[in-house]
XYZ file of C-alpha atoms in Angstrom:
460
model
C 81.012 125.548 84.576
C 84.512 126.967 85.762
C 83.980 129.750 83.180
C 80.631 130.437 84.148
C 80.964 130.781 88.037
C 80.970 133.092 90.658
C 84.426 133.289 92.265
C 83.550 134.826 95.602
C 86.797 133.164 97.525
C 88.942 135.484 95.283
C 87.412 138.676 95.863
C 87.425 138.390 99.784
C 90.919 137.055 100.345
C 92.900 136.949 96.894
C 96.619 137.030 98.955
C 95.726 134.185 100.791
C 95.117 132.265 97.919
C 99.324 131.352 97.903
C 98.573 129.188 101.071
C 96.794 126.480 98.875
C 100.154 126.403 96.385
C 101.813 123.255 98.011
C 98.582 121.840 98.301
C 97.604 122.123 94.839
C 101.377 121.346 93.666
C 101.100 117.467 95.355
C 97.615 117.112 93.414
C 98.876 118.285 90.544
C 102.343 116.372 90.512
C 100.428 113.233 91.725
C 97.854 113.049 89.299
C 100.359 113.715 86.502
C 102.153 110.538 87.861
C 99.398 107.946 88.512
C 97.569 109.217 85.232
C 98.961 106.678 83.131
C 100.009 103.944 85.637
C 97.542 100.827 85.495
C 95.351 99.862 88.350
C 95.366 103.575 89.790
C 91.149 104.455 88.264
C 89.846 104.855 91.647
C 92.941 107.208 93.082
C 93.101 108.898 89.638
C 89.415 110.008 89.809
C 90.228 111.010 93.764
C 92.902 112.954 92.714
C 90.814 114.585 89.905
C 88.124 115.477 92.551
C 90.433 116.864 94.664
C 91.694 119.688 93.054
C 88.273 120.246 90.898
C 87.479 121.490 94.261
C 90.748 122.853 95.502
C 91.488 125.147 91.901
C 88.203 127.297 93.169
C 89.232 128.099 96.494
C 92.987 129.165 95.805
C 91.055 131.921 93.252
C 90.839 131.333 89.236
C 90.957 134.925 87.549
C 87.773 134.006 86.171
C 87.372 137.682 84.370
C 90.787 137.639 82.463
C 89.862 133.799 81.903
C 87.043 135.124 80.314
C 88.556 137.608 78.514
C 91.286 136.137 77.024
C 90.484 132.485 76.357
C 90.865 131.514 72.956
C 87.417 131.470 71.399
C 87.497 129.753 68.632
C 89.455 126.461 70.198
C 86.654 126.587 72.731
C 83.413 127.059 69.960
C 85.351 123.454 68.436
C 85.279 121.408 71.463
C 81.871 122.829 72.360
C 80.435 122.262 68.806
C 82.407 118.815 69.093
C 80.737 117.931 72.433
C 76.771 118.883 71.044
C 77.266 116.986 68.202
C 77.822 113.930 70.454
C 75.217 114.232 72.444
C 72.990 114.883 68.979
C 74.639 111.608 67.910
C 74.095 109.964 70.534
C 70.611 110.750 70.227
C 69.681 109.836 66.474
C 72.943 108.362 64.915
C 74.664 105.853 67.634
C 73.877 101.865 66.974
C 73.443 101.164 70.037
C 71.729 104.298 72.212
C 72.916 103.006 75.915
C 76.244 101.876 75.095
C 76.992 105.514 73.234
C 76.013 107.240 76.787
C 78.055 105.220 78.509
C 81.255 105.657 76.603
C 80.767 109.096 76.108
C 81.259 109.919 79.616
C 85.253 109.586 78.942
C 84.479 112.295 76.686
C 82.231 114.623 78.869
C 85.134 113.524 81.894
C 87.702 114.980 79.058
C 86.104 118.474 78.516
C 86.073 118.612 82.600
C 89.895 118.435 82.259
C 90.240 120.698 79.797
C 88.646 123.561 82.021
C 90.097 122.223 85.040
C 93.196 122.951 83.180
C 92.147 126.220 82.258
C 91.365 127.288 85.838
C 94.715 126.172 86.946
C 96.197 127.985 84.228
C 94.795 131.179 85.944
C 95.361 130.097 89.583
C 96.256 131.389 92.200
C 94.829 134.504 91.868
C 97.804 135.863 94.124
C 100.797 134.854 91.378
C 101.154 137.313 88.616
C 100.835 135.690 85.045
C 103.565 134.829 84.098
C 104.458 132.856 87.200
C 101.815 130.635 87.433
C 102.102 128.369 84.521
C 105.681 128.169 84.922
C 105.044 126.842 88.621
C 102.198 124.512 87.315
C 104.891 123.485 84.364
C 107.684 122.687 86.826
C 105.817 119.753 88.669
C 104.178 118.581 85.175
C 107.962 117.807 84.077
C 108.976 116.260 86.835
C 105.731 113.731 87.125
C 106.436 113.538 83.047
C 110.010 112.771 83.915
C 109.918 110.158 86.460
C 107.777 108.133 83.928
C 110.911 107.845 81.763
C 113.379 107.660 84.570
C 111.706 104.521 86.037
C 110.920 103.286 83.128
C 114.760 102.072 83.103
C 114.993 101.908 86.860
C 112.465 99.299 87.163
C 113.226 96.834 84.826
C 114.361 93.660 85.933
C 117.903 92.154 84.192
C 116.363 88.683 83.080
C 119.401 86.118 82.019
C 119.064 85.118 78.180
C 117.210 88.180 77.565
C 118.216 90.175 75.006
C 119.266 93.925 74.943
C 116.283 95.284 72.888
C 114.237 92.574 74.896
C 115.012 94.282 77.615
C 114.216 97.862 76.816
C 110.753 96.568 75.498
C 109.599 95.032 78.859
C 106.813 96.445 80.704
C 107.493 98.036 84.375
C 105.156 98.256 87.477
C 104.052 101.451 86.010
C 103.013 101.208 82.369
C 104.319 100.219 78.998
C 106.628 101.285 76.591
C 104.127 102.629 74.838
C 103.035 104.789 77.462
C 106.198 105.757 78.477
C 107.342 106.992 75.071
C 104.226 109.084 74.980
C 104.814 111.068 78.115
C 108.383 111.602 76.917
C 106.933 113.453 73.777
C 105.080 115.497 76.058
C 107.808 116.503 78.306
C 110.061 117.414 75.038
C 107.103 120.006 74.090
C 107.610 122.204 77.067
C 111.953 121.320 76.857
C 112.073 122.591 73.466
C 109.911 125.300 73.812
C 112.036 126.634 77.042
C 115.256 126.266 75.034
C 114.114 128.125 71.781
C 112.832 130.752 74.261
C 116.415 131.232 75.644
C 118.200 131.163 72.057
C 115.722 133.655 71.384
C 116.147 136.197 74.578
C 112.855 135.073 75.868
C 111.683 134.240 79.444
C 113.039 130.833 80.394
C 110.124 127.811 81.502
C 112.171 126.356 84.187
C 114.955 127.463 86.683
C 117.535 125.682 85.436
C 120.903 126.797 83.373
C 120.619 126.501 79.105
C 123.572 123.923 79.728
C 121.802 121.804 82.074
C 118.315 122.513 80.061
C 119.880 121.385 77.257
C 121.118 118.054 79.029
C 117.789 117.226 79.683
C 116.213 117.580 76.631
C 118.765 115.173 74.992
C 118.076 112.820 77.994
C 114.875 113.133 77.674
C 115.205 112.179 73.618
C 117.345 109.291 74.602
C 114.801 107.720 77.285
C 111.983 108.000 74.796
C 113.863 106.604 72.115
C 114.768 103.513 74.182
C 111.216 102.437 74.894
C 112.068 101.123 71.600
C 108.786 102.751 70.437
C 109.055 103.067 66.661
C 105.863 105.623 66.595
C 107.989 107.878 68.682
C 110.482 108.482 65.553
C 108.218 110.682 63.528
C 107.062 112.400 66.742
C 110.205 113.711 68.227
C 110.589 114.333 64.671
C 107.580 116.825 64.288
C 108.960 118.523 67.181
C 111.911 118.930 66.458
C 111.129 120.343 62.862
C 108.622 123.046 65.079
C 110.873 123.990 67.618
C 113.967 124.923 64.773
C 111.460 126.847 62.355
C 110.531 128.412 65.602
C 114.121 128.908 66.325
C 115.185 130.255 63.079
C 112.317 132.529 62.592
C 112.899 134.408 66.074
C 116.585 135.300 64.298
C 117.263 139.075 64.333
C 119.700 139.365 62.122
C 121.439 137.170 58.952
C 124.511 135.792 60.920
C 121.979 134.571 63.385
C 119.934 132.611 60.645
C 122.659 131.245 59.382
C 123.982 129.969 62.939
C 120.738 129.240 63.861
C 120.452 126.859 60.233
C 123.534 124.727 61.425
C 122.190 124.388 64.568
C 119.160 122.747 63.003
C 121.344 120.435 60.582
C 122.761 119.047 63.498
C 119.352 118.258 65.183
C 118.262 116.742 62.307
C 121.652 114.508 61.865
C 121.321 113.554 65.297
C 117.930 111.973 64.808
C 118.825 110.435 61.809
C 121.480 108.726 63.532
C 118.850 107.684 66.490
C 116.243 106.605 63.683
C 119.348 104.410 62.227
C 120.245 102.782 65.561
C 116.413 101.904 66.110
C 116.516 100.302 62.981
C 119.710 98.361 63.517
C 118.687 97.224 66.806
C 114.770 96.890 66.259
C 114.583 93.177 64.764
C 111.214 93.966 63.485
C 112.352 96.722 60.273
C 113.807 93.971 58.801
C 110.526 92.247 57.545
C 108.669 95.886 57.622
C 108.281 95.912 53.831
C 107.523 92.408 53.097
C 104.945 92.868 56.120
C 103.596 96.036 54.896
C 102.571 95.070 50.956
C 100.807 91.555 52.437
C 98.958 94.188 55.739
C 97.480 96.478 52.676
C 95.976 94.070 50.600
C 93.220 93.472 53.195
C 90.576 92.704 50.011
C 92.712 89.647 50.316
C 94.348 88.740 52.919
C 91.878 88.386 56.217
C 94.176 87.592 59.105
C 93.501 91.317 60.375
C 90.437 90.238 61.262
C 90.302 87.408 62.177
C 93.418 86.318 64.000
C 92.016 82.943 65.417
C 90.686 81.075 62.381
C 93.004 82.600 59.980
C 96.625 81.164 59.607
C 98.978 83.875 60.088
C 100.360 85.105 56.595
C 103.777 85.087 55.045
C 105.563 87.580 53.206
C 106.552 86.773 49.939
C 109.859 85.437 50.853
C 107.684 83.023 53.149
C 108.684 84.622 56.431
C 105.681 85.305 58.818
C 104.917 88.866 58.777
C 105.476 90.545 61.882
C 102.503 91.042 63.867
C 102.391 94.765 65.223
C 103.585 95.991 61.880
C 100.533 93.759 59.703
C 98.058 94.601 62.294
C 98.286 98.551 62.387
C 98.656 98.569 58.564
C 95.776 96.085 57.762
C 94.007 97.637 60.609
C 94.351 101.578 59.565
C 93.489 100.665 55.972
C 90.357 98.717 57.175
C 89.027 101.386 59.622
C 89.158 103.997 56.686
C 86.938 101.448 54.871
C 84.684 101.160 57.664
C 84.402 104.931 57.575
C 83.618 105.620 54.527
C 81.042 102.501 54.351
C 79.705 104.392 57.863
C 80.317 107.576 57.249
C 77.849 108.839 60.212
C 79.630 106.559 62.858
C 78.783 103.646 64.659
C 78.257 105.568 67.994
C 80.915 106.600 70.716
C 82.651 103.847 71.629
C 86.324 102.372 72.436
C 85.483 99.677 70.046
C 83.952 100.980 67.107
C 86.105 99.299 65.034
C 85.309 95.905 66.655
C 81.336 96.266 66.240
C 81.915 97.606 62.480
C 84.368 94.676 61.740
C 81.249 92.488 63.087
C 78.078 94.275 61.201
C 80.194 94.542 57.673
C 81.837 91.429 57.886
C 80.090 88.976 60.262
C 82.793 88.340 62.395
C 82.898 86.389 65.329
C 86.460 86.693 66.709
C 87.755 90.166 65.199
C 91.210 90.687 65.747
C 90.858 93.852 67.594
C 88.914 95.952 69.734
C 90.294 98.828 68.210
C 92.167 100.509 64.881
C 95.410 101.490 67.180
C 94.525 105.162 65.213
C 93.053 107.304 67.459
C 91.658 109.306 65.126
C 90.473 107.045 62.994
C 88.955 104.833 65.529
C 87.197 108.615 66.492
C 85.762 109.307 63.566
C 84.348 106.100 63.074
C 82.616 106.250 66.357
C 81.250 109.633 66.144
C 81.083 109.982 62.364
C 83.230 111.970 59.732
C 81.938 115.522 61.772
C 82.752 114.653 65.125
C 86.567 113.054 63.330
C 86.732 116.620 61.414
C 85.428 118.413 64.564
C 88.075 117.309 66.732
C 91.392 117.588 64.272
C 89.880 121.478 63.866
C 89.739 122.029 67.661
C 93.312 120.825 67.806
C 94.544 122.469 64.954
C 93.054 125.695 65.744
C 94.679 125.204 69.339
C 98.156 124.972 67.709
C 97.514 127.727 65.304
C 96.300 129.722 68.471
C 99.984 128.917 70.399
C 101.816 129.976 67.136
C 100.392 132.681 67.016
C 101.115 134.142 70.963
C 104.061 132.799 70.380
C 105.102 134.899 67.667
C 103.433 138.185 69.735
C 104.834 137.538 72.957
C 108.222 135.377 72.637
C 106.657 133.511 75.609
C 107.361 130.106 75.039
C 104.232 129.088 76.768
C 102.372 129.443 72.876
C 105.096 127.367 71.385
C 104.688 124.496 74.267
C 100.931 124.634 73.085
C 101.769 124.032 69.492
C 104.730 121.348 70.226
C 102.602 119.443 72.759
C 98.973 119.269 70.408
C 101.006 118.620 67.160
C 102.671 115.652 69.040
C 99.457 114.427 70.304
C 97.695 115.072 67.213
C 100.236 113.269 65.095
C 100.522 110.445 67.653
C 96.722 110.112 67.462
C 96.775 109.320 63.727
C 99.209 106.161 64.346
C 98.537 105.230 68.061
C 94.785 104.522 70.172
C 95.286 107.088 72.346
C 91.868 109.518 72.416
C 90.464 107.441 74.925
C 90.228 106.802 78.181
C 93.072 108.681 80.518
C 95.024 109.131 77.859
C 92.579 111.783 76.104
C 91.845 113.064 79.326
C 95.709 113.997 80.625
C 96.206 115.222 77.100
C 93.400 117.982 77.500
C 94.199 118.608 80.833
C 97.288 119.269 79.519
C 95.740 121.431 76.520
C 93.982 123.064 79.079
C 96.803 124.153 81.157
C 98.722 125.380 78.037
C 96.023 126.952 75.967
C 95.153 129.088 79.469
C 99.321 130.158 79.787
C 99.485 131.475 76.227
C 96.190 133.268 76.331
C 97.663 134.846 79.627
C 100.226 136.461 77.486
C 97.658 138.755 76.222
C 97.323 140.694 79.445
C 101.290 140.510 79.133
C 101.197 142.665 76.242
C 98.858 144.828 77.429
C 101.077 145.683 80.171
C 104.102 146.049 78.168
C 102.071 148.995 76.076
């Protein structure tokens, strides 16, 4: 709809449009905030509304919208969002429920344009500004996540050190927490290989001080005590020093630029080591993980009420987060291949499958804690392969700018939708607000490093 409209506030009075900037900066930075803190649906949707209606009237660019959004990322989501609707149609179990837990998905494309027109709003700021203005106030909401996250917690007595990283604060989980940290990292790393590489800097602060805050901001999303946040950082961290070492001019730079990444990479080994030695639940990981994979067997991950819960083969009760995602991934792929068209869009597809195949009465969870997974068994393998090509593309389309330009604004759009993408294969997060930030978020990004197209254009 944004793409398609009229934009007739623009052409009368595009100067004025720099009036609605604070307005749409305390939408923006309170949305980000209350997006993923519980109890907040009815001020989240508020917010949404609000600047749905406000993005118009400070003047989108609709024409170099147009012109430069990446068309290929958009033909995926669009392809992705017909063959829904055709599922939901023909293929869902259950017509009425489909409908009605689709919406998160139709809600999800409306904040991917709405983060497209923002992208290219105000009309007034030149292009390069305005994503770095919208990117300022995303890292802050991002940031105060992980801040409070330790601010908040309560000292207990008796309680433990790890125990008390683990709690749960007035605004979310750990879980939660650790994901908004990898999505602040995406647009810290991309700002500091832009500055290594004599690129345009993301945010107005010194490379010392940047750099401060990207270790901080490693060091508060390592101590949600997250373990899925290890191979995440990870990801990032390998993108952002290929990145790094391929924007070298010369040899003496490669080579500089290689130690740099050997340290990285030592210093997350040494973080991955001191979450093992201080998460208690590595120890039994591997006796947990052969017992979780024979689920042919072994039927506690389905059952977790009837069932007793299962040893290892030492005869030490298997942990339960680590036997539950195992047993739970494994059993979802089953599922999919035994349903290969889907069940129908739904939050719980792997609940209803678990009760058609099996006959279950009490299944042991509403979900596969994949998001993926738990996607493509709703909508069936197309809409699973649909979406990983939308997101793919989208990263190959950042790379790419990136590359032309040296704006990190491309790179930020690969580092943030590889992180979600690889946190979506281990973690239930394409659902609910969590897939909608993330494409608001895709939105915002995919629109910055098209923008750099008109960049170029201006440099020649």
């Amino acid at each position: 709809l944004i793409l398609g409209m009229t934009n007739p506030v623009s052409c009368s009075l595009p100067a004025s449009s720099k009036r609605w900037l604070p307005i749409l900066a305390v939408l923006l930075t309170a949305l980000m905030f209350v997006w993923s803190v519980a109890g907040t649906i009815a001020l989240r949707n508020v917010l949404l509304g609000l600047l749905l209606i406000m993005v118009p009237l400070a003047g989108v660019e609709v024409a170099a919208l147009r012109r430069n959004a990446p068309r290929l990322v958009m033909a995926l989501f669009l392809a992705l969002t017909l063959w829904i609707v055709a599922h939901n149609l023909f293929f869902a179990w259950d017509f009425a429920r489909a409908w009605r837990e689709s919406v998160q998905w139709f809600t999800s494309i409306a904040c991917l344009g709405l983060g497209l027109a923002l992208g290219y709003a105000p009309e007034a700021l030149e292009h390069g500004r305005r994503w770095r203005f919208w990117a300022i106030w995303i890292a802050l909401a991002l940031a105060a996540h992980l801040v409070l996250n330790i601010a908040l917690k309560a000292w207990l007595p008796l309680v433990s050190f790890t125990d008390w990283l683990q709690a749960a604060t007035r605004i979310g989980t750990r879980d939660m927490v650790s994901y908004l940290g990898t999505g602040l990292l995406a647009f810290l790393f991309a700002d500091l290989v832009a500055r290594f590489s004599g690129g345009r800097p993301i945010f107005p602060l010194s490379r010392g001080w940047l750099g401060a805050a990207a270790l901080l901001g490693i060091l508060l999303s390592l101590a949600t005590m997250t373990r899925n946040v290890l191979p995440v950082i990870g990801l990032e961290l390998l993108i952002a020093l290929v990145a790094l070492i391929g924007a070298a001019r010369t040899a003496i730079q490669r080579r500089r630029r290689a130690l740099l990444a050997v340290g990285a990479l030592v210093l997350l080994l040494a973080a991955g080591a001191a979450n093992l030695a201080l998460d208690a639940r590595w120890k039994n990981f591997m006796g947990t993980a052969k017992v979780a994979w024979d689920i042919e067997h072994e039927h506690w991950w389905i059952d977790q009420t009837a069932k007793p819960w299962p040893r290892t083969a030492e005869g030490v009760l298997v942990d339960h987060s680590s036997y539950s995602r195992i047993a739970w991934m494994k059993g979802a792929c089953k599922m999919i291949a035994t349903y290969p068209l889907g069940t129908g869009y739904d939050r719980n597809a792997f609940r209803r499958a678990l009760m058609k195949h099996y006959g279950a009465a009490n299944t042991a969870a509403g979900h596969a804690h994949a998001g993926l997974l738990d996607f493509t068994l709703g909508t069936g393998i197309p809409g699973g392969a649909l979406l990983i090509a939308a997101f793919l593309a989208a990263i190959g389309f950042g790379w790419r700018q990136w590359r032309r330009s040296g704006d990190p604004a491309g790179l930020a759009l690969s580092l943030f939708v590889a992180s979600y993408l690889l946190r979506a294969a281990i973690d239930g997060i394409v659902r609910d607000h969590m897939l909608e930030q993330a494409m608001f978020l895709t939105g915002v990004l995919l629109a910055a490093a098209a923008s750099t197209r008109d960049m170029e254009k201006d440099k020649t």
